[in-house]
Short mmCIF file of C-alpha atoms and ligand atoms in Angstrom, two decimals:
data_model
loop_
_atom_site.label_atom_id
_atom_site.label_comp_id
_atom_site.label_asym_id
_atom_site.label_seq_id
_atom_site.Cartn_x
_atom_site.Cartn_y
_atom_site.Cartn_z
CA UNK A 1273 69.12 108.96 -51.34
CA UNK A 1274 69.68 105.94 -53.56
CA UNK A 1275 73.27 104.95 -53.27
CA UNK A 1276 75.35 102.50 -55.40
CA UNK A 1277 78.11 101.16 -53.09
CA UNK A 1278 80.79 99.50 -54.98
CA UNK A 1279 82.96 97.05 -52.80
CA UNK A 1280 80.17 97.10 -50.18
CA UNK A 1281 80.77 93.51 -49.01
CA UNK A 1282 84.34 94.34 -47.96
CA UNK A 1283 85.70 95.32 -44.56
CA UNK A 1284 84.98 99.11 -44.86
CA UNK A 1285 82.13 98.81 -47.36
CA UNK A 1286 80.04 96.60 -45.03
CA UNK A 1287 80.31 99.27 -42.34
CA UNK A 1288 79.39 102.07 -44.75
CA UNK A 1289 76.38 99.94 -45.97
CA UNK A 1290 75.24 99.84 -42.18
CA UNK A 1291 75.61 103.57 -41.69
CA UNK A 1292 73.78 104.30 -44.90
CA UNK A 1293 70.96 101.92 -43.90
CA UNK A 1294 70.77 103.39 -40.47
CA UNK A 1295 70.30 106.82 -42.13
CA UNK A 1296 67.54 105.39 -44.20
CA UNK A 1297 69.31 105.49 -47.48
CA UNK A 1298 68.43 102.87 -50.15
CA UNK A 1299 71.69 100.84 -50.68
CA UNK A 1300 72.69 98.82 -53.74
CA UNK A 1301 75.86 96.90 -53.34
CA UNK A 1302 78.04 95.77 -56.39
CA UNK A 1303 80.87 93.46 -55.45
CA UNK A 1304 82.65 90.75 -57.30
CA UNK A 1305 83.35 88.94 -54.01
CA UNK A 1306 87.04 88.74 -54.96
CA UNK A 1307 88.07 89.62 -51.36
CA UNK A 1308 84.84 89.12 -49.43
CA UNK A 1309 82.11 86.71 -48.63
CA UNK A 1310 78.40 86.46 -49.35
CA UNK A 1311 77.84 85.75 -45.65
CA UNK A 1312 78.37 89.46 -45.06
CA UNK A 1313 74.99 90.09 -46.60
CA UNK A 1314 73.20 88.00 -44.02
CA UNK A 1315 75.10 90.00 -41.25
CA UNK A 1316 73.97 93.33 -42.78
CA UNK A 1317 70.34 92.16 -42.96
CA UNK A 1318 70.51 90.86 -39.41
CA UNK A 1319 72.05 93.96 -37.80
CA UNK A 1320 70.02 96.61 -39.71
CA UNK A 1321 66.70 94.72 -40.39
CA UNK A 1322 66.99 96.34 -43.83
CA UNK A 1323 67.88 94.50 -46.96
CA UNK A 1324 70.43 96.20 -49.28
CA UNK A 1325 70.20 95.13 -52.91
CA UNK A 1326 73.10 93.00 -53.78
CA UNK A 1327 74.61 92.27 -57.24
CA UNK A 1328 77.49 90.07 -57.71
CA UNK A 1329 79.57 91.69 -60.58
CA UNK A 1330 82.58 93.77 -61.54
CA UNK A 1331 82.87 97.44 -61.84
CA UNK A 1332 84.78 96.89 -65.02
CA UNK A 1333 81.63 95.90 -66.61
CA UNK A 1334 80.41 99.28 -67.69
CA UNK A 1335 77.11 98.05 -69.11
CA UNK A 1336 76.29 96.26 -65.85
CA UNK A 1337 77.14 99.43 -63.81
CA UNK A 1338 74.95 101.64 -66.18
CA UNK A 1339 72.04 99.22 -65.86
CA UNK A 1340 72.18 99.29 -62.02
CA UNK A 1341 72.43 103.16 -61.92
CA UNK A 1342 69.22 103.25 -64.00
CA UNK A 1343 67.31 100.30 -62.49
CA UNK A 1344 67.91 101.56 -58.95
CA UNK A 1345 67.49 105.21 -59.78
CA UNK A 1346 70.92 105.93 -58.18
CA UNK A 1347 71.60 109.41 -56.90
CA UNK A 1348 75.18 108.99 -55.73
CA UNK A 1349 77.96 106.40 -55.90
CA UNK A 1350 80.38 105.55 -53.13
CA UNK A 1351 83.26 103.73 -54.88
CA UNK A 1352 85.32 101.41 -52.68
CA UNK A 1353 85.81 98.44 -55.03
CA UNK A 1354 89.49 97.85 -55.52
CA UNK A 1355 92.48 95.81 -54.57
CA UNK A 1356 94.40 97.05 -51.45
CA UNK A 1357 97.45 95.02 -50.61
CA UNK A 1358 100.61 97.02 -50.98
CA UNK A 1359 103.03 94.00 -51.12
CA UNK A 1360 100.82 92.25 -53.68
CA UNK A 1361 100.79 95.48 -55.75
CA UNK A 1362 104.48 95.47 -56.02
CA UNK A 1363 104.52 91.86 -57.34
CA UNK A 1364 101.41 92.29 -59.62
CA UNK A 1365 101.31 95.90 -60.61
CA UNK A 1366 99.33 95.38 -63.84
CA UNK A 1367 96.68 93.57 -61.96
CA UNK A 1368 96.33 96.58 -59.63
CA UNK A 1369 96.38 99.23 -62.32
CA UNK A 1370 93.74 97.23 -64.30
CA UNK A 1371 91.43 96.57 -61.39
CA UNK A 1372 91.63 99.92 -59.65
CA UNK A 1373 92.23 102.37 -62.57
CA UNK A 1374 90.28 100.61 -65.28
CA UNK A 1375 87.45 99.87 -62.70
CA UNK A 1376 87.19 103.55 -61.76
CA UNK A 1377 87.24 104.76 -65.51
CA UNK A 1378 84.43 102.17 -66.23
CA UNK A 1379 82.45 103.49 -63.40
CA UNK A 1380 82.86 107.07 -64.54
CA UNK A 1381 81.83 106.22 -68.07
CA UNK A 1382 78.67 104.51 -66.79
CA UNK A 1383 77.86 107.38 -64.46
CA UNK A 1384 78.32 109.93 -67.15
CA UNK A 1385 76.09 107.88 -69.59
CA UNK A 1386 73.32 107.91 -66.95
CA UNK A 1387 73.85 111.45 -65.77
CA UNK A 1388 74.74 110.34 -62.18
CA UNK A 1389 77.38 112.81 -61.28
CA UNK A 1390 77.76 112.51 -57.55
CA UNK A 1391 80.72 110.44 -56.48
CA UNK A 1392 82.59 109.71 -53.12
CA UNK A 1393 85.85 108.02 -53.82
CA UNK A 1394 87.89 105.90 -51.37
CA UNK A 1395 91.44 107.09 -51.46
CA UNK A 1396 94.28 106.54 -49.07
CA UNK A 1397 96.95 108.36 -47.01
CA UNK A 1398 99.33 106.20 -49.06
CA UNK A 1399 99.04 108.87 -51.86
CA UNK A 1400 101.35 111.06 -49.74
CA UNK A 1401 104.28 108.63 -49.69
CA UNK A 1402 107.05 109.42 -47.24
CA UNK A 1403 106.03 112.37 -45.20
CA UNK A 1404 107.93 115.64 -45.47
CA UNK A 1405 106.06 117.15 -42.44
CA UNK A 1406 103.67 115.93 -39.75
CA UNK A 1407 100.83 116.06 -39.21
CA UNK A 1408 100.07 115.49 -42.87
CA UNK A 1409 97.67 118.11 -44.27
CA UNK A 1410 96.11 117.99 -47.69
CA UNK A 1411 98.79 120.50 -48.82
CA UNK A 1412 101.35 117.87 -48.51
CA UNK A 1413 102.74 116.82 -51.88
CA UNK A 1414 101.68 113.37 -53.19
CA UNK A 1415 104.55 110.96 -54.00
CA UNK A 1416 103.11 107.49 -53.54
CA UNK A 1417 105.86 104.82 -53.38
CA UNK A 1418 104.09 101.68 -54.45
CA UNK A 1419 101.68 100.62 -57.30
CA UNK A 1420 98.73 100.58 -54.93
CA UNK A 1421 99.31 104.03 -53.78
CA UNK A 1422 100.04 105.19 -57.33
CA UNK A 1423 96.67 103.61 -58.49
CA UNK A 1424 94.89 105.81 -56.01
CA UNK A 1425 96.80 108.84 -56.99
CA UNK A 1426 96.25 108.36 -60.64
CA UNK A 1427 92.49 107.90 -60.04
CA UNK A 1428 92.49 111.19 -58.16
CA UNK A 1429 94.25 112.88 -61.07
CA UNK A 1430 91.58 111.53 -63.49
CA UNK A 1431 88.80 112.79 -61.15
CA UNK A 1432 90.55 116.26 -61.13
CA UNK A 1433 90.58 116.26 -64.91
CA UNK A 1434 86.94 115.49 -64.98
CA UNK A 1435 85.77 118.25 -62.52
CA UNK A 1436 87.93 120.71 -64.50
CA UNK A 1437 86.19 119.74 -67.76
CA UNK A 1438 82.74 119.27 -66.56
CA UNK A 1439 81.48 121.43 -63.62
CA UNK A 1440 78.44 119.29 -63.32
CA UNK A 1441 80.33 116.55 -61.59
CA UNK A 1442 80.33 116.62 -57.73
CA UNK A 1443 83.17 114.46 -56.41
CA UNK A 1444 84.77 114.05 -52.96
CA UNK A 1445 87.90 111.97 -52.50
CA UNK A 1446 88.41 110.60 -48.90
CA UNK A 1447 92.03 109.87 -47.92
CA UNK A 1448 91.73 107.26 -45.22
CA UNK A 1449 94.65 106.84 -42.67
CA UNK A 1450 94.60 103.52 -40.80
CA UNK A 1451 91.12 102.04 -40.34
CA UNK A 1452 90.74 99.53 -37.46
CA UNK A 1453 87.94 98.18 -35.35
CA UNK A 1454 84.47 96.72 -36.01
CA UNK A 1455 80.83 97.29 -35.72
CA UNK A 1456 79.55 97.11 -32.15
CA UNK A 1457 77.67 93.84 -33.02
CA UNK A 1458 80.84 92.11 -33.56
CA UNK A 1459 79.29 90.46 -36.63
CA UNK A 1460 81.34 92.20 -39.35
CA UNK A 1461 84.91 93.33 -39.35
CA UNK A 1462 88.35 93.01 -40.91
CA UNK A 1463 88.98 89.40 -41.85
CA UNK A 1464 91.85 89.06 -44.16
CA UNK A 1465 92.78 85.80 -45.87
CA UNK A 1466 95.85 84.02 -44.52
CA UNK A 1467 98.43 85.80 -42.38
CA UNK A 1468 97.51 89.35 -41.80
CA UNK A 1469 99.82 92.16 -43.03
CA UNK A 1470 98.35 94.84 -40.91
CA UNK A 1471 98.86 95.45 -37.22
CA UNK A 1472 95.40 95.15 -35.72
CA UNK A 1473 94.28 91.83 -37.47
CA UNK A 1474 97.68 90.41 -36.52
CA UNK A 1475 97.24 91.39 -32.78
CA UNK A 1476 93.77 89.76 -33.01
CA UNK A 1477 95.38 86.45 -34.26
CA UNK A 1478 97.87 86.66 -31.36
CA UNK A 1479 95.02 87.17 -28.89
CA UNK A 1480 93.13 84.24 -30.22
CA UNK A 1481 96.22 82.01 -30.25
CA UNK A 1482 96.57 81.55 -33.97
CA UNK A 1483 100.05 83.27 -33.69
CA UNK A 1484 102.39 82.95 -30.86
CA UNK A 1485 103.50 86.51 -30.79
CA UNK A 1486 103.42 89.77 -32.63
CA UNK A 1487 106.41 90.76 -34.68
CA UNK A 1488 107.23 94.36 -33.96
CA UNK A 1489 108.88 95.59 -37.16
CA UNK A 1490 111.62 97.87 -35.87
CA UNK A 1491 112.18 99.69 -32.52
CA UNK A 1492 114.83 102.06 -33.85
CA UNK A 1493 112.63 104.62 -35.51
CA UNK A 1494 112.81 108.37 -34.61
CA UNK A 1495 109.57 108.03 -32.41
CA UNK A 1496 109.11 108.23 -28.68
CA UNK A 1497 109.48 104.42 -28.20
CA UNK A 1498 111.23 103.67 -31.47
CA UNK A 1499 108.29 101.73 -33.02
CA UNK A 1500 106.25 103.06 -35.95
CA UNK A 1501 103.48 105.63 -35.37
CA UNK A 1502 100.23 105.71 -37.24
CA UNK A 1503 96.83 107.43 -37.26
CA UNK A 1504 94.35 104.59 -36.36
CA UNK A 1505 90.77 105.49 -36.95
CA UNK A 1506 87.62 103.49 -36.05
CA UNK A 1507 85.86 102.16 -39.14
CA UNK A 1508 82.57 103.53 -37.72
CA UNK A 1509 84.04 106.97 -37.64
CA UNK A 1510 85.29 106.36 -41.15
CA UNK A 1511 81.83 105.27 -42.22
CA UNK A 1512 80.36 108.39 -40.91
CA UNK A 1513 82.80 110.46 -42.90
CA UNK A 1514 81.03 109.06 -45.94
CA UNK A 1515 77.67 110.26 -44.72
CA UNK A 1516 79.18 113.74 -44.21
CA UNK A 1517 80.64 113.77 -47.68
CA UNK A 1518 77.25 112.80 -49.13
CA UNK A 1519 75.69 115.56 -47.26
CA UNK A 1520 78.19 117.98 -48.81
CA UNK A 1521 78.45 116.45 -52.19
CA UNK A 1522 76.55 119.22 -54.16
CA UNK A 1523 77.75 122.22 -52.19
CA UNK A 1524 80.11 122.85 -55.12
CA UNK A 1525 82.60 124.41 -52.98
CA UNK A 1526 86.23 124.39 -54.12
CA UNK A 1527 87.74 124.22 -50.58
CA UNK A 1528 91.29 125.07 -51.61
CA UNK A 1529 93.12 125.78 -54.74
CA UNK A 1530 92.59 122.28 -56.27
CA UNK A 1531 89.97 121.21 -58.70
CA UNK A 1532 89.20 118.08 -56.72
CA UNK A 1533 87.78 118.12 -53.18
CA UNK A 1534 89.90 115.66 -51.11
CA UNK A 1535 89.90 115.26 -47.35
CA UNK A 1536 92.15 113.45 -44.92
CA UNK A 1537 90.07 111.09 -42.73
CA UNK A 1538 92.03 110.46 -39.62
CA UNK A 1539 91.98 111.34 -35.84
CA UNK A 1540 95.01 113.46 -35.90
CA UNK A 1541 96.60 111.39 -33.12
CA UNK A 1542 99.49 109.09 -33.65
CA UNK A 1543 99.95 105.83 -31.68
CA UNK A 1544 103.07 103.69 -31.84
CA UNK A 1545 102.89 99.86 -32.28
CA UNK A 1546 103.66 99.40 -28.55
CA UNK A 1547 100.99 102.00 -27.66
CA UNK A 1548 98.48 99.91 -29.62
CA UNK A 1549 99.70 96.57 -28.02
CA UNK A 1550 99.26 98.16 -24.47
CA UNK A 1551 95.84 99.61 -25.30
CA UNK A 1552 94.69 96.24 -26.71
CA UNK A 1553 95.95 94.47 -23.53
CA UNK A 1554 94.36 96.92 -21.16
CA UNK A 1555 90.97 97.26 -23.08
CA UNK A 1556 90.66 93.46 -23.36
CA UNK A 1557 92.58 92.15 -20.26
CA UNK A 1558 94.77 89.96 -22.35
CA UNK A 1559 98.57 89.62 -22.86
CA UNK A 1560 100.02 90.15 -26.20
CA UNK A 1561 103.48 88.68 -26.42
CA UNK A 1562 105.74 90.47 -28.90
CA UNK A 1563 109.25 90.27 -30.18
CA UNK A 1564 111.29 92.98 -31.98
CA UNK A 1565 112.16 92.25 -35.48
CA UNK A 1566 114.05 94.22 -38.17
CA UNK A 1567 112.11 97.04 -39.92
CA UNK A 1568 109.72 96.05 -42.64
CA UNK A 1569 110.67 97.08 -46.16
CA UNK A 1570 108.93 100.26 -47.22
CA UNK A 1571 107.70 101.22 -43.78
CA UNK A 1572 107.93 104.84 -42.60
CA UNK A 1573 108.55 106.18 -39.03
CA UNK A 1574 105.35 108.14 -38.54
CA UNK A 1575 102.30 109.10 -40.23
CA UNK A 1576 99.22 111.00 -38.93
CA UNK A 1577 96.69 113.25 -40.22
CA UNK A 1578 95.91 116.90 -39.97
CA UNK A 1579 92.04 116.39 -40.26
CA UNK A 1580 91.04 119.99 -39.85
CA UNK A 1581 89.98 120.41 -43.37
CA UNK A 1582 87.35 117.46 -42.92
CA UNK A 1583 86.31 118.83 -39.56
CA UNK A 1584 85.71 122.33 -40.93
CA UNK A 1585 84.23 121.59 -44.25
CA UNK A 1586 82.42 118.33 -43.86
CA UNK A 1587 81.48 118.93 -40.25
CA UNK A 1588 82.82 115.53 -39.44
CA UNK A 1589 85.18 114.57 -36.63
CA UNK A 1590 86.46 111.14 -35.43
CA UNK A 1591 84.96 110.32 -31.99
CA UNK A 1592 86.13 106.96 -30.91
CA UNK A 1593 89.18 106.28 -28.81
CA UNK A 1594 92.02 103.89 -29.38
CA UNK A 1595 90.45 101.73 -26.54
CA UNK A 1596 87.14 101.45 -28.39
CA UNK A 1597 89.01 100.43 -31.52
CA UNK A 1598 90.84 97.70 -29.63
CA UNK A 1599 87.73 96.49 -27.80
CA UNK A 1600 85.58 96.21 -30.99
CA UNK A 1601 88.37 94.69 -32.90
CA UNK A 1602 88.64 91.78 -30.41
CA UNK A 1603 84.91 91.56 -30.00
CA UNK A 1604 84.71 90.77 -33.84
CA UNK A 1605 87.70 88.27 -33.66
CA UNK A 1606 86.24 86.45 -30.60
CA UNK A 1607 82.92 86.01 -32.41
CA UNK A 1608 84.75 84.71 -35.56
CA UNK A 1609 86.91 82.22 -33.54
CA UNK A 1610 83.96 80.67 -31.66
P1 NAD B 1016 88.27 94.96 -48.98
O1 NAD B 1016 89.14 94.15 -49.76
O2 NAD B 1016 87.74 94.35 -47.68
O3 NAD B 1016 86.99 95.43 -49.73
C1 NAD B 1016 87.09 95.75 -51.14
C2 NAD B 1016 85.87 95.04 -51.77
O4 NAD B 1016 85.87 95.48 -53.22
C3 NAD B 1016 85.89 93.52 -51.77
O5 NAD B 1016 84.68 93.05 -51.18
C4 NAD B 1016 86.18 93.04 -53.13
O6 NAD B 1016 85.55 91.83 -53.30
C5 NAD B 1016 85.55 94.13 -53.91
N1 NAD B 1016 86.20 94.39 -55.26
C6 NAD B 1016 87.53 94.51 -55.62
N2 NAD B 1016 87.67 94.68 -56.97
C7 NAD B 1016 86.48 94.71 -57.32
C8 NAD B 1016 85.90 94.95 -58.73
N3 NAD B 1016 86.71 95.18 -59.86
N4 NAD B 1016 84.53 94.96 -58.90
C9 NAD B 1016 83.69 94.76 -57.88
N5 NAD B 1016 84.18 94.49 -56.63
C10 NAD B 1016 85.51 94.52 -56.38
O7 NAD B 1016 88.95 96.30 -48.64
P2 NAD B 1016 88.64 97.41 -47.61
O8 NAD B 1016 89.61 97.46 -46.58
O9 NAD B 1016 87.21 97.40 -47.23
O10 NAD B 1016 88.89 98.83 -48.50
C11 NAD B 1016 87.89 99.35 -49.27
C12 NAD B 1016 88.49 100.53 -50.10
O11 NAD B 1016 89.17 101.42 -49.17
C13 NAD B 1016 89.57 100.06 -51.10
O12 NAD B 1016 89.35 100.90 -52.30
C14 NAD B 1016 90.92 100.42 -50.41
O13 NAD B 1016 91.91 100.66 -51.31
C15 NAD B 1016 90.43 101.64 -49.54
N6 NAD B 1016 91.42 101.85 -48.44
C16 NAD B 1016 91.48 100.89 -47.58
C17 NAD B 1016 92.30 101.01 -46.37
C18 NAD B 1016 92.47 100.06 -45.33
O14 NAD B 1016 93.37 100.14 -44.50
N7 NAD B 1016 91.67 98.98 -45.30
C19 NAD B 1016 93.00 102.24 -46.30
C20 NAD B 1016 92.92 103.28 -47.32
C21 NAD B 1016 91.98 103.00 -48.34
C1 UD1 B 1017 99.70 99.73 -44.61
C2 UD1 B 1017 99.90 100.14 -46.02
C3 UD1 B 1017 98.95 101.26 -46.46
C4 UD1 B 1017 97.65 100.85 -46.21
C5 UD1 B 1017 97.41 100.51 -44.76
C6 UD1 B 1017 96.06 100.01 -44.41
C7 UD1 B 1017 102.37 99.63 -46.34
C8 UD1 B 1017 103.65 100.12 -46.58
N1 UD1 B 1017 101.40 100.47 -46.15
O1 UD1 B 1017 99.98 100.84 -43.89
O2 UD1 B 1017 99.23 101.47 -47.81
O3 UD1 B 1017 96.74 101.99 -46.40
O4 UD1 B 1017 98.29 99.35 -44.52
O5 UD1 B 1017 95.74 98.91 -45.07
O6 UD1 B 1017 102.06 98.39 -46.38
N2 UD1 B 1017 103.41 96.46 -37.66
C9 UD1 B 1017 104.23 95.53 -36.90
N3 UD1 B 1017 103.88 94.19 -37.04
C10 UD1 B 1017 102.91 93.77 -37.86
C11 UD1 B 1017 102.17 94.60 -38.69
C12 UD1 B 1017 102.45 95.97 -38.57
O7 UD1 B 1017 105.00 95.98 -36.22
O8 UD1 B 1017 102.73 92.41 -37.86
C13 UD1 B 1017 103.69 97.87 -37.65
C14 UD1 B 1017 104.21 98.50 -38.90
O9 UD1 B 1017 105.59 98.31 -39.08
C15 UD1 B 1017 103.64 99.87 -38.84
C16 UD1 B 1017 102.36 99.74 -37.96
O10 UD1 B 1017 102.49 98.49 -37.33
O11 UD1 B 1017 104.57 100.68 -38.09
C17 UD1 B 1017 101.13 99.81 -38.84
O12 UD1 B 1017 101.25 98.78 -39.92
P1 UD1 B 1017 99.99 98.33 -40.86
O13 UD1 B 1017 98.84 98.04 -40.12
O14 UD1 B 1017 100.55 97.32 -41.81
O15 UD1 B 1017 99.57 99.80 -41.68
P2 UD1 B 1017 100.73 100.66 -42.50
O16 UD1 B 1017 101.97 100.12 -42.74
O17 UD1 B 1017 100.59 102.12 -41.91
#
């Protein structure tokens, strides 16, 4: 298929680009490079020996998107372009709503005008908010508690309205849990600017000596060791979920009583912060010093997926272990630090 991949230069998008190229799809990347670097393109070419088309531009530019859909005879779009930092979304909500929601609306407008009606959307487990029950199934109510999460939720609502109105649309929304790890080459990975907010990139920086120790945010949660529990998923497994979604995009199945097809993308297993620290230490034979700090505002005790719906209907299942996530994550960081 000819795929338009928005946000394809970013952490997750670059991994999806590789999976698509590996499966012989033709890939066109649209990215404004607001949170990524043009060097990623060279890594993609080097690893895959294939050349994706790359256009530097913004999804908010409807005419540009429509032109790309026509020029590259696009069959389906995978839409990742968006801003994703929860804390920043609290301080700059309008920027988040503009970029994420207007970006999605612009894309949908362009797709409709070109009659390209196949879409895989990058959503997040954040749409669920504070869990009422675990594991979190797709039946769990959505009550996102920050502007980033709400932007994802509102986009899903827009997509639902669209599929109700026009049955020709084929849309799948994937709700990612906590993506970590890197491609086996170690050439692409999660490389946040400045001090990382997320656990795995922070552990990487402790391992490489850029930080003296990990700050463990709280050890008094109602979890086995008191630290927060999450469903970490290898970014390569996550990428493969997009291939599975594309394979099922036009099956027109309404899998449950919702207009929009959405799927949890996680492993179904929860690991605590200390579990991850110990797995990282064991896998990489390194010490990760840590100190206990107060809880981080807005954090929840536990979040992990019930991934059965994706397993059953997309024929997709996460395969890689927490050890593999830790190994590949450090492999990327080592390459970066050299
Ligand atoms: P990322 O920031 O590495 O990648 C996003 C890419 O989109 C960047 O390359 C950025 O330059 C580009 N971009 C942003 N706004 C754009 C715009 N208006 N037009 C064109 N390009 C634009 O983030 P990521 O971690 O790869 O996340 C990709 C998607 O997955 C995002 O939509 C994010 O919300 C979603 N997601 C990420 C996580 C996670 O933990 N990383 C979890 C759940 C969902
Ligand atoms: C955060 C976002 C979520 C987003 C996800 C992936 C919040 C509230 N949620 O999820 O919307 O989808 O990132 O980008 O920000 N931890 C530490 N020390 C650290 C960093 C993290 O102890 O330096 C702990 C956290 O308290 C948490 C766990 O590690 O228990 C995972 O944190 P993180 O990687 O930031 O992901 P989430 O908070 O689950």
